[in-house]
PDB file of N, CA and C in Angstrom:
ATOM      1  N   MET A   1     -17.766 -17.142  16.769  1.00 53.00           N
ATOM      2  CA  MET A   1     -18.943 -16.587  16.093  1.00 53.00           C
ATOM      3  C   MET A   1     -19.774 -17.739  15.537  1.00 53.00           C
ATOM      4  N   SER A   2     -20.916 -17.413  15.103  1.00 54.00           N
ATOM      5  CA  SER A   2     -21.822 -18.424  14.579  1.00 54.00           C
ATOM      6  C   SER A   2     -21.699 -18.526  13.067  1.00 54.00           C
ATOM      7  N   ARG A   3     -21.650 -19.746  12.552  1.00 64.00           N
ATOM      8  CA  ARG A   3     -21.515 -19.948  11.110  1.00 64.00           C
ATOM      9  C   ARG A   3     -22.744 -19.463  10.354  1.00 64.00           C
ATOM     10  N   HIS A   4     -23.880 -19.270  11.012  1.00 78.00           N
ATOM     11  CA  HIS A   4     -25.038 -18.777  10.269  1.00 78.00           C
ATOM     12  C   HIS A   4     -24.873 -17.297   9.920  1.00 78.00           C
ATOM     13  N   LEU A   5     -23.907 -16.609  10.525  1.00 89.00           N
ATOM     14  CA  LEU A   5     -23.586 -15.223  10.162  1.00 89.00           C
ATOM     15  C   LEU A   5     -22.288 -15.243   9.361  1.00 89.00           C
ATOM     16  N   SER A   6     -22.340 -15.846   8.185  1.00 94.00           N
ATOM     17  CA  SER A   6     -21.121 -16.110   7.422  1.00 94.00           C
ATOM     18  C   SER A   6     -20.795 -15.049   6.379  1.00 94.00           C
ATOM     19  N   VAL A   7     -21.534 -13.936   6.389  1.00 96.00           N
ATOM     20  CA  VAL A   7     -21.270 -12.840   5.452  1.00 96.00           C
ATOM     21  C   VAL A   7     -20.828 -11.624   6.258  1.00 96.00           C
ATOM     22  N   ALA A   8     -19.735 -11.001   5.811  1.00 96.00           N
ATOM     23  CA  ALA A   8     -19.254  -9.782   6.463  1.00 96.00           C
ATOM     24  C   ALA A   8     -19.559  -8.585   5.579  1.00 96.00           C
ATOM     25  N   LYS A   9     -20.077  -7.546   6.185  1.00 95.00           N
ATOM     26  CA  LYS A   9     -20.237  -6.264   5.502  1.00 95.00           C
ATOM     27  C   LYS A   9     -19.008  -5.448   5.878  1.00 95.00           C
ATOM     28  N   VAL A  10     -18.243  -5.042   4.860  1.00 96.00           N
ATOM     29  CA  VAL A  10     -16.990  -4.335   5.112  1.00 96.00           C
ATOM     30  C   VAL A  10     -16.994  -2.982   4.422  1.00 96.00           C
ATOM     31  N   VAL A  11     -16.210  -2.061   4.979  1.00 94.00           N
ATOM     32  CA  VAL A  11     -15.968  -0.774   4.343  1.00 94.00           C
ATOM     33  C   VAL A  11     -14.479  -0.760   3.991  1.00 94.00           C
ATOM     34  N   LEU A  12     -14.192  -0.424   2.733  1.00 95.00           N
ATOM     35  CA  LEU A  12     -12.813  -0.411   2.266  1.00 95.00           C
ATOM     36  C   LEU A  12     -12.038   0.734   2.899  1.00 95.00           C
ATOM     37  N   ASP A  13     -10.775   0.492   3.181  1.00 91.00           N
ATOM     38  CA  ASP A  13      -9.886   1.525   3.705  1.00 91.00           C
ATOM     39  C   ASP A  13      -9.333   2.285   2.498  1.00 91.00           C
ATOM     40  N   ASN A  14     -10.180   3.176   1.948  1.00 90.00           N
ATOM     41  CA  ASN A  14      -9.880   3.872   0.700  1.00 90.00           C
ATOM     42  C   ASN A  14     -10.570   5.234   0.718  1.00 90.00           C
ATOM     43  N   PRO A  15      -9.880   6.296   0.295  1.00 86.00           N
ATOM     44  CA  PRO A  15     -10.467   7.638   0.371  1.00 86.00           C
ATOM     45  C   PRO A  15     -11.415   7.997  -0.778  1.00 86.00           C
ATOM     46  N   LEU A  16     -11.538   7.156  -1.795  1.00 87.00           N
ATOM     47  CA  LEU A  16     -12.378   7.504  -2.940  1.00 87.00           C
ATOM     48  C   LEU A  16     -13.854   7.522  -2.545  1.00 87.00           C
ATOM     49  N   PRO A  17     -14.554   8.633  -2.811  1.00 87.00           N
ATOM     50  CA  PRO A  17     -15.944   8.765  -2.359  1.00 87.00           C
ATOM     51  C   PRO A  17     -16.901   7.736  -2.959  1.00 87.00           C
ATOM     52  N   HIS A  18     -16.667   7.285  -4.191  1.00 88.00           N
ATOM     53  CA  HIS A  18     -17.596   6.317  -4.788  1.00 88.00           C
ATOM     54  C   HIS A  18     -17.440   4.914  -4.187  1.00 88.00           C
ATOM     55  N   LEU A  19     -16.410   4.706  -3.375  1.00 88.00           N
ATOM     56  CA  LEU A  19     -16.237   3.424  -2.686  1.00 88.00           C
ATOM     57  C   LEU A  19     -16.639   3.514  -1.215  1.00 88.00           C
ATOM     58  N   ASP A  20     -17.251   4.617  -0.849  1.00 86.00           N
ATOM     59  CA  ASP A  20     -17.653   4.851   0.536  1.00 86.00           C
ATOM     60  C   ASP A  20     -19.021   4.221   0.807  1.00 86.00           C
ATOM     61  N   ARG A  21     -19.039   2.893   0.793  1.00 92.00           N
ATOM     62  CA  ARG A  21     -20.253   2.131   1.068  1.00 92.00           C
ATOM     63  C   ARG A  21     -19.841   0.741   1.526  1.00 92.00           C
ATOM     64  N   LEU A  22     -20.801  -0.052   1.928  1.00 94.00           N
ATOM     65  CA  LEU A  22     -20.501  -1.394   2.417  1.00 94.00           C
ATOM     66  C   LEU A  22     -20.472  -2.399   1.275  1.00 94.00           C
ATOM     67  N   PHE A  23     -19.553  -3.347   1.373  1.00 96.00           N
ATOM     68  CA  PHE A  23     -19.434  -4.437   0.414  1.00 96.00           C
ATOM     69  C   PHE A  23     -19.525  -5.753   1.172  1.00 96.00           C
ATOM     70  N   ASP A  24     -20.132  -6.762   0.544  1.00 97.00           N
ATOM     71  CA  ASP A  24     -20.320  -8.065   1.182  1.00 97.00           C
ATOM     72  C   ASP A  24     -19.212  -9.030   0.777  1.00 97.00           C
ATOM     73  N   TYR A  25     -18.679  -9.739   1.774  1.00 97.00           N
ATOM     74  CA  TYR A  25     -17.653 -10.756   1.556  1.00 97.00           C
ATOM     75  C   TYR A  25     -17.994 -11.989   2.371  1.00 97.00           C
ATOM     76  N   GLN A  26     -17.648 -13.152   1.832  1.00 97.00           N
ATOM     77  CA  GLN A  26     -17.839 -14.423   2.529  1.00 97.00           C
ATOM     78  C   GLN A  26     -16.742 -14.580   3.578  1.00 97.00           C
ATOM     79  N   ILE A  27     -17.119 -15.066   4.742  1.00 97.00           N
ATOM     80  CA  ILE A  27     -16.142 -15.333   5.796  1.00 97.00           C
ATOM     81  C   ILE A  27     -15.776 -16.812   5.727  1.00 97.00           C
ATOM     82  N   PRO A  28     -14.525 -17.134   5.383  1.00 96.00           N
ATOM     83  CA  PRO A  28     -14.124 -18.545   5.357  1.00 96.00           C
ATOM     84  C   PRO A  28     -14.208 -19.152   6.760  1.00 96.00           C
ATOM     85  N   GLU A  29     -14.471 -20.429   6.812  1.00 94.00           N
ATOM     86  CA  GLU A  29     -14.653 -21.104   8.100  1.00 94.00           C
ATOM     87  C   GLU A  29     -13.448 -20.927   9.022  1.00 94.00           C
ATOM     88  N   GLU A  30     -12.241 -20.933   8.455  1.00 96.00           N
ATOM     89  CA  GLU A  30     -11.041 -20.822   9.297  1.00 96.00           C
ATOM     90  C   GLU A  30     -10.863 -19.424   9.914  1.00 96.00           C
ATOM     91  N   LEU A  31     -11.604 -18.431   9.410  1.00 96.00           N
ATOM     92  CA  LEU A  31     -11.538 -17.072   9.965  1.00 96.00           C
ATOM     93  C   LEU A  31     -12.768 -16.736  10.813  1.00 96.00           C
ATOM     94  N   ASP A  32     -13.632 -17.710  11.012  1.00 94.00           N
ATOM     95  CA  ASP A  32     -14.910 -17.466  11.689  1.00 94.00           C
ATOM     96  C   ASP A  32     -14.747 -16.861  13.083  1.00 94.00           C
ATOM     97  N   GLU A  33     -13.805 -17.338  13.859  1.00 93.00           N
ATOM     98  CA  GLU A  33     -13.641 -16.870  15.243  1.00 93.00           C
ATOM     99  C   GLU A  33     -13.032 -15.473  15.323  1.00 93.00           C
ATOM    100  N   THR A  34     -12.154 -15.131  14.394  1.00 94.00           N
ATOM    101  CA  THR A  34     -11.428 -13.854  14.485  1.00 94.00           C
ATOM    102  C   THR A  34     -12.032 -12.746  13.638  1.00 94.00           C
ATOM    103  N   CYS A  35     -12.899 -13.081  12.716  1.00 95.00           N
ATOM    104  CA  CYS A  35     -13.489 -12.081  11.813  1.00 95.00           C
ATOM    105  C   CYS A  35     -14.751 -11.501  12.455  1.00 95.00           C
ATOM    106  N   VAL A  36     -14.550 -10.528  13.323  1.00 94.00           N
ATOM    107  CA  VAL A  36     -15.649  -9.924  14.076  1.00 94.00           C
ATOM    108  C   VAL A  36     -15.721  -8.433  13.751  1.00 94.00           C
ATOM    109  N   PRO A  37     -16.859  -7.799  13.999  1.00 93.00           N
ATOM    110  CA  PRO A  37     -16.957  -6.359  13.740  1.00 93.00           C
ATOM    111  C   PRO A  37     -15.853  -5.579  14.459  1.00 93.00           C
ATOM    112  N   GLY A  38     -15.222  -4.679  13.696  1.00 91.00           N
ATOM    113  CA  GLY A  38     -14.167  -3.838  14.242  1.00 91.00           C
ATOM    114  C   GLY A  38     -12.766  -4.248  13.853  1.00 91.00           C
ATOM    115  N   VAL A  39     -12.592  -5.472  13.293  1.00 95.00           N
ATOM    116  CA  VAL A  39     -11.246  -5.889  12.906  1.00 95.00           C
ATOM    117  C   VAL A  39     -10.931  -5.439  11.484  1.00 95.00           C
ATOM    118  N   LYS A  40      -9.632  -5.311  11.213  1.00 96.00           N
ATOM    119  CA  LYS A  40      -9.164  -4.962   9.872  1.00 96.00           C
ATOM    120  C   LYS A  40      -8.858  -6.258   9.133  1.00 96.00           C
ATOM    121  N   VAL A  41      -9.248  -6.320   7.854  1.00 98.00           N
ATOM    122  CA  VAL A  41      -9.080  -7.531   7.057  1.00 98.00           C
ATOM    123  C   VAL A  41      -8.482  -7.193   5.696  1.00 98.00           C
ATOM    124  N   LYS A  42      -8.045  -8.227   4.991  1.00 98.00           N
ATOM    125  CA  LYS A  42      -7.609  -8.094   3.598  1.00 98.00           C
ATOM    126  C   LYS A  42      -8.666  -8.733   2.716  1.00 98.00           C
ATOM    127  N   VAL A  43      -8.993  -8.038   1.610  1.00 98.00           N
ATOM    128  CA  VAL A  43      -9.965  -8.542   0.640  1.00 98.00           C
ATOM    129  C   VAL A  43      -9.441  -8.282  -0.767  1.00 98.00           C
ATOM    130  N   LYS A  44      -9.966  -9.022  -1.719  1.00 97.00           N
ATOM    131  CA  LYS A  44      -9.709  -8.743  -3.135  1.00 97.00           C
ATOM    132  C   LYS A  44     -10.827  -7.843  -3.622  1.00 97.00           C
ATOM    133  N   PHE A  45     -10.467  -6.719  -4.244  1.00 95.00           N
ATOM    134  CA  PHE A  45     -11.455  -5.799  -4.784  1.00 95.00           C
ATOM    135  C   PHE A  45     -10.982  -5.372  -6.159  1.00 95.00           C
ATOM    136  N   SER A  46     -11.754  -5.695  -7.170  1.00 92.00           N
ATOM    137  CA  SER A  46     -11.377  -5.400  -8.562  1.00 92.00           C
ATOM    138  C   SER A  46      -9.981  -5.929  -8.881  1.00 92.00           C
ATOM    139  N   GLY A  47      -9.685  -7.133  -8.401  1.00 92.00           N
ATOM    140  CA  GLY A  47      -8.413  -7.775  -8.706  1.00 92.00           C
ATOM    141  C   GLY A  47      -7.233  -7.295  -7.880  1.00 92.00           C
ATOM    142  N   ARG A  48      -7.476  -6.389  -6.942  1.00 95.00           N
ATOM    143  CA  ARG A  48      -6.388  -5.855  -6.115  1.00 95.00           C
ATOM    144  C   ARG A  48      -6.591  -6.256  -4.658  1.00 95.00           C
ATOM    145  N   ASN A  49      -5.482  -6.473  -3.959  1.00 97.00           N
ATOM    146  CA  ASN A  49      -5.554  -6.707  -2.517  1.00 97.00           C
ATOM    147  C   ASN A  49      -5.760  -5.375  -1.824  1.00 97.00           C
ATOM    148  N   MET A  50      -6.784  -5.290  -0.998  1.00 97.00           N
ATOM    149  CA  MET A  50      -7.081  -4.058  -0.281  1.00 97.00           C
ATOM    150  C   MET A  50      -7.374  -4.376   1.176  1.00 97.00           C
ATOM    151  N   GLU A  51      -7.198  -3.362   2.014  1.00 97.00           N
ATOM    152  CA  GLU A  51      -7.563  -3.495   3.416  1.00 97.00           C
ATOM    153  C   GLU A  51      -8.968  -2.947   3.607  1.00 97.00           C
ATOM    154  N   ALA A  52      -9.673  -3.527   4.567  1.00 96.00           N
ATOM    155  CA  ALA A  52     -11.054  -3.124   4.844  1.00 96.00           C
ATOM    156  C   ALA A  52     -11.332  -3.351   6.322  1.00 96.00           C
ATOM    157  N   TRP A  53     -12.451  -2.784   6.783  1.00 94.00           N
ATOM    158  CA  TRP A  53     -12.895  -2.946   8.167  1.00 94.00           C
ATOM    159  C   TRP A  53     -14.210  -3.717   8.172  1.00 94.00           C
ATOM    160  N   VAL A  54     -14.305  -4.717   9.039  1.00 94.00           N
ATOM    161  CA  VAL A  54     -15.564  -5.444   9.191  1.00 94.00           C
ATOM    162  C   VAL A  54     -16.507  -4.570  10.013  1.00 94.00           C
ATOM    163  N   VAL A  55     -17.670  -4.258   9.436  1.00 92.00           N
ATOM    164  CA  VAL A  55     -18.655  -3.413  10.103  1.00 92.00           C
ATOM    165  C   VAL A  55     -19.694  -4.271  10.825  1.00 92.00           C
ATOM    166  N   GLU A  56     -20.131  -5.343  10.164  1.00 92.00           N
ATOM    167  CA  GLU A  56     -21.092  -6.251  10.799  1.00 92.00           C
ATOM    168  C   GLU A  56     -21.069  -7.592  10.099  1.00 92.00           C
ATOM    169  N   ARG A  57     -21.630  -8.592  10.776  1.00 95.00           N
ATOM    170  CA  ARG A  57     -21.813  -9.917  10.193  1.00 95.00           C
ATOM    171  C   ARG A  57     -23.298 -10.150  10.026  1.00 95.00           C
ATOM    172  N   VAL A  58     -23.661 -10.731   8.880  1.00 94.00           N
ATOM    173  CA  VAL A  58     -25.065 -11.007   8.593  1.00 94.00           C
ATOM    174  C   VAL A  58     -25.194 -12.424   8.046  1.00 94.00           C
ATOM    175  N   GLU A  59     -26.431 -12.877   7.989  1.00 92.00           N
ATOM    176  CA  GLU A  59     -26.699 -14.232   7.507  1.00 92.00           C
ATOM    177  C   GLU A  59     -26.809 -14.278   5.987  1.00 92.00           C
ATOM    178  N   LEU A  60     -27.461 -13.271   5.406  1.00 87.00           N
ATOM    179  CA  LEU A  60     -27.760 -13.276   3.976  1.00 87.00           C
ATOM    180  C   LEU A  60     -27.214 -12.034   3.295  1.00 87.00           C
ATOM    181  N   THR A  61     -27.079 -12.123   1.979  1.00 89.00           N
ATOM    182  CA  THR A  61     -26.644 -10.996   1.174  1.00 89.00           C
ATOM    183  C   THR A  61     -27.649 -10.775   0.054  1.00 89.00           C
ATOM    184  N   SER A  62     -27.724  -9.561  -0.432  1.00 86.00           N
ATOM    185  CA  SER A  62     -28.581  -9.281  -1.588  1.00 86.00           C
ATOM    186  C   SER A  62     -27.786  -9.407  -2.885  1.00 86.00           C
ATOM    187  N   HIS A  63     -26.505  -9.705  -2.755  1.00 84.00           N
ATOM    188  CA  HIS A  63     -25.627  -9.884  -3.913  1.00 84.00           C
ATOM    189  C   HIS A  63     -26.001 -11.197  -4.604  1.00 84.00           C
ATOM    190  N   HIS A  64     -26.152 -11.174  -5.919  1.00 85.00           N
ATOM    191  CA  HIS A  64     -26.653 -12.347  -6.639  1.00 85.00           C
ATOM    192  C   HIS A  64     -25.564 -13.312  -7.096  1.00 85.00           C
ATOM    193  N   LYS A  65     -24.320 -12.872  -7.112  1.00 90.00           N
ATOM    194  CA  LYS A  65     -23.223 -13.741  -7.542  1.00 90.00           C
ATOM    195  C   LYS A  65     -22.503 -14.297  -6.316  1.00 90.00           C
ATOM    196  N   LYS A  66     -21.591 -15.246  -6.575  1.00 91.00           N
ATOM    197  CA  LYS A  66     -20.804 -15.821  -5.485  1.00 91.00           C
ATOM    198  C   LYS A  66     -19.930 -14.725  -4.879  1.00 91.00           C
ATOM    199  N   LEU A  67     -19.925 -14.660  -3.561  1.00 95.00           N
ATOM    200  CA  LEU A  67     -19.125 -13.652  -2.867  1.00 95.00           C
ATOM    201  C   LEU A  67     -17.655 -14.053  -2.838  1.00 95.00           C
ATOM    202  N   SER A  68     -16.787 -13.065  -2.892  1.00 96.00           N
ATOM    203  CA  SER A  68     -15.361 -13.294  -2.682  1.00 96.00           C
ATOM    204  C   SER A  68     -15.118 -13.505  -1.196  1.00 96.00           C
ATOM    205  N   ASP A  69     -14.082 -14.275  -0.888  1.00 97.00           N
ATOM    206  CA  ASP A  69     -13.735 -14.537   0.505  1.00 97.00           C
ATOM    207  C   ASP A  69     -12.879 -13.416   1.079  1.00 97.00           C
ATOM    208  N   ILE A  70     -13.016 -13.188   2.363  1.00 98.00           N
ATOM    209  CA  ILE A  70     -12.027 -12.392   3.087  1.00 98.00           C
ATOM    210  C   ILE A  70     -10.767 -13.245   3.105  1.00 98.00           C
ATOM    211  N   THR A  71      -9.626 -12.658   2.750  1.00 98.00           N
ATOM    212  CA  THR A  71      -8.416 -13.465   2.620  1.00 98.00           C
ATOM    213  C   THR A  71      -7.597 -13.554   3.900  1.00 98.00           C
ATOM    214  N   LYS A  72      -7.717 -12.533   4.769  1.00 97.00           N
ATOM    215  CA  LYS A  72      -6.894 -12.534   5.981  1.00 97.00           C
ATOM    216  C   LYS A  72      -7.469 -11.555   6.996  1.00 97.00           C
ATOM    217  N   VAL A  73      -7.371 -11.903   8.258  1.00 98.00           N
ATOM    218  CA  VAL A  73      -7.688 -10.966   9.340  1.00 98.00           C
ATOM    219  C   VAL A  73      -6.359 -10.353   9.770  1.00 98.00           C
ATOM    220  N   ILE A  74      -6.264  -9.022   9.676  1.00 96.00           N
ATOM    221  CA  ILE A  74      -5.011  -8.328   9.997  1.00 96.00           C
ATOM    222  C   ILE A  74      -4.894  -8.063  11.495  1.00 96.00           C
ATOM    223  N   SER A  75      -5.943  -7.514  12.079  1.00 92.00           N
ATOM    224  CA  SER A  75      -5.917  -7.223  13.521  1.00 92.00           C
ATOM    225  C   SER A  75      -6.673  -8.328  14.243  1.00 92.00           C
ATOM    226  N   ASN A  76      -6.019  -8.969  15.191  1.00 84.00           N
ATOM    227  CA  ASN A  76      -6.652 -10.092  15.891  1.00 84.00           C
ATOM    228  C   ASN A  76      -7.733  -9.668  16.869  1.00 84.00           C
ATOM    229  N   TYR A  77      -7.779  -8.377  17.174  1.00 82.00           N
ATOM    230  CA  TYR A  77      -8.773  -7.847  18.101  1.00 82.00           C
ATOM    231  C   TYR A  77      -9.483  -6.672  17.444  1.00 82.00           C
ATOM    232  N   PRO A  78     -10.751  -6.444  17.771  1.00 85.00           N
ATOM    233  CA  PRO A  78     -11.460  -5.294  17.202  1.00 85.00           C
ATOM    234  C   PRO A  78     -10.743  -3.988  17.554  1.00 85.00           C
ATOM    235  N   VAL A  79     -10.543  -3.162  16.544  1.00 81.00           N
ATOM    236  CA  VAL A  79      -9.865  -1.882  16.720  1.00 81.00           C
ATOM    237  C   VAL A  79     -10.887  -0.747  16.732  1.00 81.00           C
ATOM    238  N   LEU A  80     -11.927  -0.876  15.922  1.00 74.00           N
ATOM    239  CA  LEU A  80     -12.955   0.162  15.858  1.00 74.00           C
ATOM    240  C   LEU A  80     -14.005  -0.057  16.941  1.00 74.00           C
ATOM    241  N   VAL A  81     -14.354   1.005  17.627  1.00 67.00           N
ATOM    242  CA  VAL A  81     -15.371   0.932  18.678  1.00 67.00           C
ATOM    243  C   VAL A  81     -16.764   0.956  18.046  1.00 67.00           C
ATOM    244  N   PRO A  82     -17.787   0.463  18.751  1.00 69.00           N
ATOM    245  CA  PRO A  82     -19.147   0.401  18.186  1.00 69.00           C
ATOM    246  C   PRO A  82     -19.663   1.727  17.623  1.00 69.00           C
ATOM    247  N   GLU A  83     -19.306   2.845  18.242  1.00 69.00           N
ATOM    248  CA  GLU A  83     -19.780   4.143  17.752  1.00 69.00           C
ATOM    249  C   GLU A  83     -19.248   4.442  16.353  1.00 69.00           C
ATOM    250  N   VAL A  84     -17.989   4.108  16.109  1.00 67.00           N
ATOM    251  CA  VAL A  84     -17.392   4.322  14.784  1.00 67.00           C
ATOM    252  C   VAL A  84     -18.011   3.360  13.777  1.00 67.00           C
ATOM    253  N   LEU A  85     -18.272   2.127  14.191  1.00 66.00           N
ATOM    254  CA  LEU A  85     -18.906   1.156  13.297  1.00 66.00           C
ATOM    255  C   LEU A  85     -20.286   1.637  12.864  1.00 66.00           C
ATOM    256  N   GLN A  86     -21.019   2.267  13.766  1.00 72.00           N
ATOM    257  CA  GLN A  86     -22.339   2.805  13.405  1.00 72.00           C
ATOM    258  C   GLN A  86     -22.208   3.886  12.347  1.00 72.00           C
ATOM    259  N   LEU A  87     -21.187   4.711  12.430  1.00 68.00           N
ATOM    260  CA  LEU A  87     -20.974   5.752  11.422  1.00 68.00           C
ATOM    261  C   LEU A  87     -20.703   5.153  10.045  1.00 68.00           C
ATOM    262  N   CYS A  88     -20.088   3.978  10.008  1.00 65.00           N
ATOM    263  CA  CYS A  88     -19.783   3.317   8.732  1.00 65.00           C
ATOM    264  C   CYS A  88     -21.043   2.828   8.030  1.00 65.00           C
ATOM    265  N   GLN A  89     -22.097   2.600   8.802  1.00 62.00           N
ATOM    266  CA  GLN A  89     -23.328   2.090   8.217  1.00 62.00           C
ATOM    267  C   GLN A  89     -24.103   3.235   7.652  1.00 62.00           C
TER     268      GLN A  89
END
């Protein structure tokens, strides 16, 4: 992947309706190749380790503070198909 798309928009793997939106996370350089739309990742959210799905990669974020890093790519290959990713947006 390209380093200029270093922000991932993710949807948390969580059933709570108020968390049913996209969150921005920084993609560390060492995860650049494997952190692609459709893969499952681990992120820190409110101090807890949570699983999430990468929906898309973007260049910029509207978030004003420093982004948290994605900590791990769980699935080495995209699991979600493009149609499902569109529903997440």
